[in-house]
CSV table of C-alpha atoms in Angstrom, one decimal:
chain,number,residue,atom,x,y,z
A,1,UNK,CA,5.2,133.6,153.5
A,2,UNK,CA,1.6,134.8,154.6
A,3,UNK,CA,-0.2,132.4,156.8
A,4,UNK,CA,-3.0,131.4,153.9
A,5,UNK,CA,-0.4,129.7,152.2
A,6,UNK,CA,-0.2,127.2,154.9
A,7,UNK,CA,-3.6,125.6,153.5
A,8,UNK,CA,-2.0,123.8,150.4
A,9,UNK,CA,-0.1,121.0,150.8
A,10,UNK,CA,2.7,121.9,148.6
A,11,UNK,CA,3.8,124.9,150.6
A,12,UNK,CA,6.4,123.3,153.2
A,13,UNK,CA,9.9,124.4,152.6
A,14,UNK,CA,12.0,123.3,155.3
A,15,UNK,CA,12.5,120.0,157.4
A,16,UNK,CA,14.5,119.6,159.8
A,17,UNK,CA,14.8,118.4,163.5
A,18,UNK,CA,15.2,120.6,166.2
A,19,UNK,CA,16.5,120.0,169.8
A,20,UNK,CA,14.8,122.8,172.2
A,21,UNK,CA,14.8,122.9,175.4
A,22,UNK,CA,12.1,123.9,178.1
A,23,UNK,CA,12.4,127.9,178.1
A,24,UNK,CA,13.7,128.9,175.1
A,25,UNK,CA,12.1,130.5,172.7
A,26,UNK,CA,12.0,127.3,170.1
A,27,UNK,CA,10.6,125.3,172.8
A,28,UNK,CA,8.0,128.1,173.4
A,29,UNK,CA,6.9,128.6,169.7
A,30,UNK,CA,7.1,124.7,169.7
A,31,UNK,CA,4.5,124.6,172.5
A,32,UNK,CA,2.3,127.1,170.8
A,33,UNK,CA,2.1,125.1,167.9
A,34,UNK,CA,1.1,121.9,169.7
A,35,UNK,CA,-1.5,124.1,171.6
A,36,UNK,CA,-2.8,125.4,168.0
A,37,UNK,CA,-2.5,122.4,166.4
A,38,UNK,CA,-5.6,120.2,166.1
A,39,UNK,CA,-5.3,117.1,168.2
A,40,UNK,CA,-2.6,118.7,170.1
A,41,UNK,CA,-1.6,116.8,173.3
A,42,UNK,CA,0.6,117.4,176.5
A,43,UNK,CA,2.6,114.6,175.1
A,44,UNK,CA,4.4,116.2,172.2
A,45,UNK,CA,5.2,119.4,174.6
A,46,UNK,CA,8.4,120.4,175.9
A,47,UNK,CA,7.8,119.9,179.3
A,48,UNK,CA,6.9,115.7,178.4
A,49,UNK,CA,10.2,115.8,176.5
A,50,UNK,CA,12.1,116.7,179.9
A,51,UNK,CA,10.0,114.1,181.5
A,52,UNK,CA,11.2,111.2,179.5
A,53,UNK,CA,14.5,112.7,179.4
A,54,UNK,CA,14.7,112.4,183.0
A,55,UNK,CA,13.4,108.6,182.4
A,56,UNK,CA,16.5,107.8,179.5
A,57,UNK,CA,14.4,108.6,177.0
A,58,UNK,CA,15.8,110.3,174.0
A,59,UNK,CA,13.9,112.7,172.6
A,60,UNK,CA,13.6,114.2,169.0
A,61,UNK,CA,11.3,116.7,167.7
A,62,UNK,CA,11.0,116.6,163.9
A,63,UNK,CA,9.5,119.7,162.3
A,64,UNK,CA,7.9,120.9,158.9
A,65,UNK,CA,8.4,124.9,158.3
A,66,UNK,CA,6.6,127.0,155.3
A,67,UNK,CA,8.3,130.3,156.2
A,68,UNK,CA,8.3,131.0,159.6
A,69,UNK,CA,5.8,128.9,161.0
A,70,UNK,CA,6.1,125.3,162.0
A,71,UNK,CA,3.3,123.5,159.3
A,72,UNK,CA,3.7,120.1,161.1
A,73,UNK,CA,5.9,118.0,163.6
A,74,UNK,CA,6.2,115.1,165.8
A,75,UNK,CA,8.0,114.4,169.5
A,76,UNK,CA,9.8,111.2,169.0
A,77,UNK,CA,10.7,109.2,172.1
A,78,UNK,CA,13.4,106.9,171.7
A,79,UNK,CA,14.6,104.1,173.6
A,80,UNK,CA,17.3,102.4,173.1
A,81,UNK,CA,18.3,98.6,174.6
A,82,UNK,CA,21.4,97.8,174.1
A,83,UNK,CA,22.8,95.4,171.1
A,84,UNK,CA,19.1,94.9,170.2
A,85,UNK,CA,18.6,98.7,169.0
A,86,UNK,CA,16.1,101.6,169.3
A,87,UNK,CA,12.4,101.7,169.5
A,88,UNK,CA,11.0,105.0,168.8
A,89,UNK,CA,7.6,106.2,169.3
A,90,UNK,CA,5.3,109.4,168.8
A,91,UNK,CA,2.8,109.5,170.6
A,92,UNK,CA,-1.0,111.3,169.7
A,93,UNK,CA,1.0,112.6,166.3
A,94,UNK,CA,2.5,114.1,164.0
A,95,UNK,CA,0.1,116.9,164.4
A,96,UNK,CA,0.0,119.2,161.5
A,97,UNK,CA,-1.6,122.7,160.8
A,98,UNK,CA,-4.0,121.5,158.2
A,99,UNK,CA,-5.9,118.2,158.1
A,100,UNK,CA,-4.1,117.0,155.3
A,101,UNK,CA,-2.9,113.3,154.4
A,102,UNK,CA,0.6,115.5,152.3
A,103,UNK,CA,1.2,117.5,154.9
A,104,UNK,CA,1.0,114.4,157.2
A,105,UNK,CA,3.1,112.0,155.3
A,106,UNK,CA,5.8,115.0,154.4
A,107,UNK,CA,5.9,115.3,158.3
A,108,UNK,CA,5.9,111.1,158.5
A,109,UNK,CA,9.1,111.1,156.1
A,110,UNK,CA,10.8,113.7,158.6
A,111,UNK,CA,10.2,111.6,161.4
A,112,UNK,CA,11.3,108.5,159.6
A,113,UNK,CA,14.3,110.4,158.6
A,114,UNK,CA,15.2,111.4,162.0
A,115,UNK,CA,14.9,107.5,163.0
A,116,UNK,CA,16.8,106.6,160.7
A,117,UNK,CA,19.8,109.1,162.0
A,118,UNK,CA,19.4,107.6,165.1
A,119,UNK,CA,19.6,104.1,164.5
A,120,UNK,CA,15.9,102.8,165.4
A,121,UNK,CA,14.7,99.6,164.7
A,122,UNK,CA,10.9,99.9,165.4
A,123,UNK,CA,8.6,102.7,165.2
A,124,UNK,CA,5.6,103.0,166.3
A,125,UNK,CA,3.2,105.8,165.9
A,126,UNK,CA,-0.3,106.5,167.8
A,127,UNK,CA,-2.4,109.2,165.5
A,128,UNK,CA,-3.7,112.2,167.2
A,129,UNK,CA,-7.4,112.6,168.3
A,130,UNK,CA,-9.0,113.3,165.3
A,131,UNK,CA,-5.9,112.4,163.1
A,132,UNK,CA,-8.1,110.8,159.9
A,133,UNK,CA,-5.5,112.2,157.8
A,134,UNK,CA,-2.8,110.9,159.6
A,135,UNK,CA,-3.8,107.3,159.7
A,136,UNK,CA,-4.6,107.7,156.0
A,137,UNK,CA,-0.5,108.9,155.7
A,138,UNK,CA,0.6,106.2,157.5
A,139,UNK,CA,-1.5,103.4,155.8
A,140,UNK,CA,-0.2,104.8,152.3
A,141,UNK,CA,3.2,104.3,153.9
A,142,UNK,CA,2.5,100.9,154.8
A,143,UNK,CA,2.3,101.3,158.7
A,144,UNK,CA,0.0,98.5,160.3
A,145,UNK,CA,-3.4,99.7,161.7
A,146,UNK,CA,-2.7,97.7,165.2
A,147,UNK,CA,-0.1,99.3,166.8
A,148,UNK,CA,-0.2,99.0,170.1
A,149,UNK,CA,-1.2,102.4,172.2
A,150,UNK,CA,1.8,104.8,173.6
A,151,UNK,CA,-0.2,107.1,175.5
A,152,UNK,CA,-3.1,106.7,177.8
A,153,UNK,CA,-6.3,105.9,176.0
A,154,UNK,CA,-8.8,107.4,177.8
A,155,UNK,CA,-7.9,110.9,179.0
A,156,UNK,CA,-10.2,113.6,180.9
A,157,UNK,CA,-9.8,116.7,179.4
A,158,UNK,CA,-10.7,120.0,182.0
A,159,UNK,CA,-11.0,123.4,180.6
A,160,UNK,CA,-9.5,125.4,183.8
A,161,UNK,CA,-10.2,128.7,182.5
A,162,UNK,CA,-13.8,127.8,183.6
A,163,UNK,CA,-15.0,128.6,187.1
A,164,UNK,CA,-15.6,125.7,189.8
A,165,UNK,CA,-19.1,125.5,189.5
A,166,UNK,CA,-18.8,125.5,185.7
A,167,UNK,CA,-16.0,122.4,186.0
A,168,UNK,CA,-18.4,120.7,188.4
Protein backbone atom coordinates (compact mmCIF):
# COMPACT_ATOMS: atom_id res chain seq x y z
CA UNK A 1 0.00 0.00 0.00
CA UNK A 2 1.74 3.37 -1.05
CA UNK A 3 2.62 5.57 1.79
CA UNK A 4 -0.29 8.33 0.93
CA UNK A 5 -2.67 6.02 2.05
CA UNK A 6 -1.45 6.18 5.53
CA UNK A 7 -3.30 9.77 5.73
CA UNK A 8 -6.99 8.34 6.08
CA UNK A 9 -8.02 6.91 8.99
CA UNK A 10 -9.64 3.90 7.57
CA UNK A 11 -6.52 2.46 6.06
CA UNK A 12 -5.07 0.23 8.98
CA UNK A 13 -5.22 -3.47 8.22
CA UNK A 14 -3.45 -5.34 10.72
CA UNK A 15 -3.12 -5.26 14.65
CA UNK A 16 -1.26 -7.18 16.41
CA UNK A 17 1.34 -7.22 19.22
CA UNK A 18 4.85 -7.83 18.59
CA UNK A 19 7.61 -8.89 21.00
CA UNK A 20 11.19 -7.56 19.39
CA UNK A 21 14.07 -7.50 20.81
CA UNK A 22 16.97 -4.95 20.85
CA UNK A 23 18.83 -5.74 17.43
CA UNK A 24 16.52 -7.28 15.29
CA UNK A 25 15.24 -5.95 12.53
CA UNK A 26 11.48 -5.44 14.15
CA UNK A 27 13.00 -3.71 16.93
CA UNK A 28 14.90 -1.59 14.41
CA UNK A 29 11.94 -0.60 12.08
CA UNK A 30 10.14 -0.32 15.56
CA UNK A 31 12.65 2.36 16.59
CA UNK A 32 12.43 4.12 13.38
CA UNK A 33 8.91 4.52 13.72
CA UNK A 34 9.07 6.04 17.22
CA UNK A 35 11.90 8.37 15.85
CA UNK A 36 9.42 9.41 12.79
CA UNK A 37 6.60 9.41 14.76
CA UNK A 38 5.41 12.78 16.07
CA UNK A 39 5.82 13.02 19.80
CA UNK A 40 8.06 10.22 19.68
CA UNK A 41 10.05 9.55 22.92
CA UNK A 42 13.02 7.30 24.17
CA UNK A 43 10.40 5.74 26.30
CA UNK A 44 8.50 3.68 23.78
CA UNK A 45 12.05 2.46 22.19
CA UNK A 46 13.53 -0.76 22.34
CA UNK A 47 16.43 -0.11 24.31
CA UNK A 48 13.67 1.40 27.45
CA UNK A 49 11.92 -1.98 26.95
CA UNK A 50 15.23 -3.84 27.95
CA UNK A 51 15.57 -1.34 30.72
CA UNK A 52 12.32 -2.17 32.49
CA UNK A 53 12.85 -5.69 31.58
CA UNK A 54 15.92 -5.75 33.52
CA UNK A 55 13.63 -3.93 36.34
CA UNK A 56 10.52 -7.01 36.14
CA UNK A 57 8.78 -5.03 33.96
CA UNK A 58 6.85 -6.81 31.31
CA UNK A 59 6.85 -5.28 28.29
CA UNK A 60 4.35 -5.26 25.33
CA UNK A 61 4.45 -3.40 22.14
CA UNK A 62 1.09 -3.18 20.53
CA UNK A 63 1.11 -2.12 16.81
CA UNK A 64 -1.24 -0.87 13.91
CA UNK A 65 0.09 -1.88 10.28
CA UNK A 66 -1.48 -0.47 6.79
CA UNK A 67 0.73 -2.59 4.48
CA UNK A 68 4.09 -2.65 5.49
CA UNK A 69 4.43 0.22 7.61
CA UNK A 70 3.68 0.43 11.31
CA UNK A 71 0.57 3.43 11.25
CA UNK A 72 0.49 3.52 15.12
CA UNK A 73 1.69 1.71 18.46
CA UNK A 74 2.27 1.87 22.02
CA UNK A 75 5.15 0.28 24.61
CA UNK A 76 3.16 -1.05 27.45
CA UNK A 77 4.92 -1.58 30.71
CA UNK A 78 3.37 -3.97 32.90
CA UNK A 79 3.72 -4.77 36.41
CA UNK A 80 2.37 -7.21 38.09
CA UNK A 81 1.84 -7.60 42.17
CA UNK A 82 0.95 -10.57 43.07
CA UNK A 83 -2.92 -11.73 43.96
CA UNK A 84 -3.74 -7.96 43.44
CA UNK A 85 -3.08 -8.04 39.51
CA UNK A 86 -1.33 -5.99 36.83
CA UNK A 87 -0.96 -2.36 36.25
CA UNK A 88 0.01 -1.39 32.93
CA UNK A 89 1.16 1.83 31.60
CA UNK A 90 2.27 3.65 28.29
CA UNK A 91 4.06 6.16 28.66
CA UNK A 92 4.28 9.59 26.17
CA UNK A 93 1.78 7.37 23.69
CA UNK A 94 0.38 5.58 21.56
CA UNK A 95 2.13 7.62 19.01
CA UNK A 96 0.63 7.34 15.62
CA UNK A 97 1.65 8.36 12.00
CA UNK A 98 -1.06 10.82 11.45
CA UNK A 99 -2.60 13.17 14.07
CA UNK A 100 -5.66 11.50 14.07
CA UNK A 101 -8.28 10.87 17.05
CA UNK A 102 -9.28 6.99 14.57
CA UNK A 103 -6.08 6.17 14.20
CA UNK A 104 -5.43 6.92 17.95
CA UNK A 105 -8.36 5.05 19.42
CA UNK A 106 -7.82 2.00 16.75
CA UNK A 107 -4.23 1.93 18.27
CA UNK A 108 -6.06 2.54 22.03
CA UNK A 109 -8.28 -0.67 21.42
CA UNK A 110 -4.96 -2.70 20.54
CA UNK A 111 -3.41 -1.70 23.60
CA UNK A 112 -6.51 -2.38 25.58
CA UNK A 113 -6.61 -5.72 23.90
CA UNK A 114 -3.26 -6.65 24.71
CA UNK A 115 -4.10 -5.80 28.53
CA UNK A 116 -6.66 -7.59 28.46
CA UNK A 117 -4.48 -10.83 27.28
CA UNK A 118 -2.44 -10.15 30.05
CA UNK A 119 -4.62 -9.92 32.85
CA UNK A 120 -4.19 -6.06 33.87
CA UNK A 121 -6.24 -4.46 36.19
CA UNK A 122 -5.34 -0.64 35.77
CA UNK A 123 -4.16 1.19 32.91
CA UNK A 124 -2.87 4.18 32.74
CA UNK A 125 -1.89 6.12 29.79
CA UNK A 126 0.32 9.55 29.53
CA UNK A 127 -0.37 11.18 25.83
CA UNK A 128 2.63 12.11 23.83
CA UNK A 129 3.93 15.69 23.49
CA UNK A 130 1.62 17.13 21.24
CA UNK A 131 -0.86 14.15 21.45
CA UNK A 132 -4.33 16.46 21.13
CA UNK A 133 -5.63 13.64 19.21
CA UNK A 134 -4.82 11.17 21.59
CA UNK A 135 -6.27 12.72 24.63
CA UNK A 136 -9.40 13.32 22.41
CA UNK A 137 -9.24 9.07 21.85
CA UNK A 138 -9.00 8.45 25.19
CA UNK A 139 -11.62 10.86 26.53
CA UNK A 140 -14.18 9.28 23.84
CA UNK A 141 -13.12 6.05 25.52
CA UNK A 142 -13.88 7.21 28.84
CA UNK A 143 -10.25 7.44 30.31
CA UNK A 144 -10.01 10.14 33.17
CA UNK A 145 -8.09 13.41 32.22
CA UNK A 146 -5.99 13.04 35.72
CA UNK A 147 -3.89 10.34 35.51
CA UNK A 148 -1.14 10.51 37.19
CA UNK A 149 2.32 11.08 35.14
CA UNK A 150 4.55 7.85 34.09
CA UNK A 151 7.41 9.60 32.63
CA UNK A 152 9.44 12.51 33.67
CA UNK A 153 7.57 15.77 33.09
CA UNK A 154 9.94 18.11 32.26
CA UNK A 155 12.60 16.78 29.93
CA UNK A 156 15.61 18.66 28.09
CA UNK A 157 15.71 17.82 24.77
CA UNK A 158 19.56 18.32 22.97
CA UNK A 159 19.91 18.12 19.34
CA UNK A 160 23.68 16.42 19.28
CA UNK A 161 24.08 16.61 15.70
CA UNK A 162 24.75 20.37 16.46
CA UNK A 163 28.32 21.50 17.28
CA UNK A 164 29.36 22.54 21.02
CA UNK A 165 29.14 26.06 20.52
CA UNK A 166 25.75 25.62 18.76
CA UNK A 167 24.48 23.36 21.98
CA UNK A 168 25.95 25.98 24.31
Amino acid sequence: MAAQALDTCSDLMHRGTIAASVGSSGAERGDRFVEAAPGGDVVQTTVWAQAKRALGFEVCQAVAQCGDEIAGGGQIMIKRFGRLGALGYVARGPLVRRACPEQAALVLAEIERADRARRVRHLIVQPPEGGDHVIAALAARGYAPDAPKVSPSATLRIDLSQSLEQIL
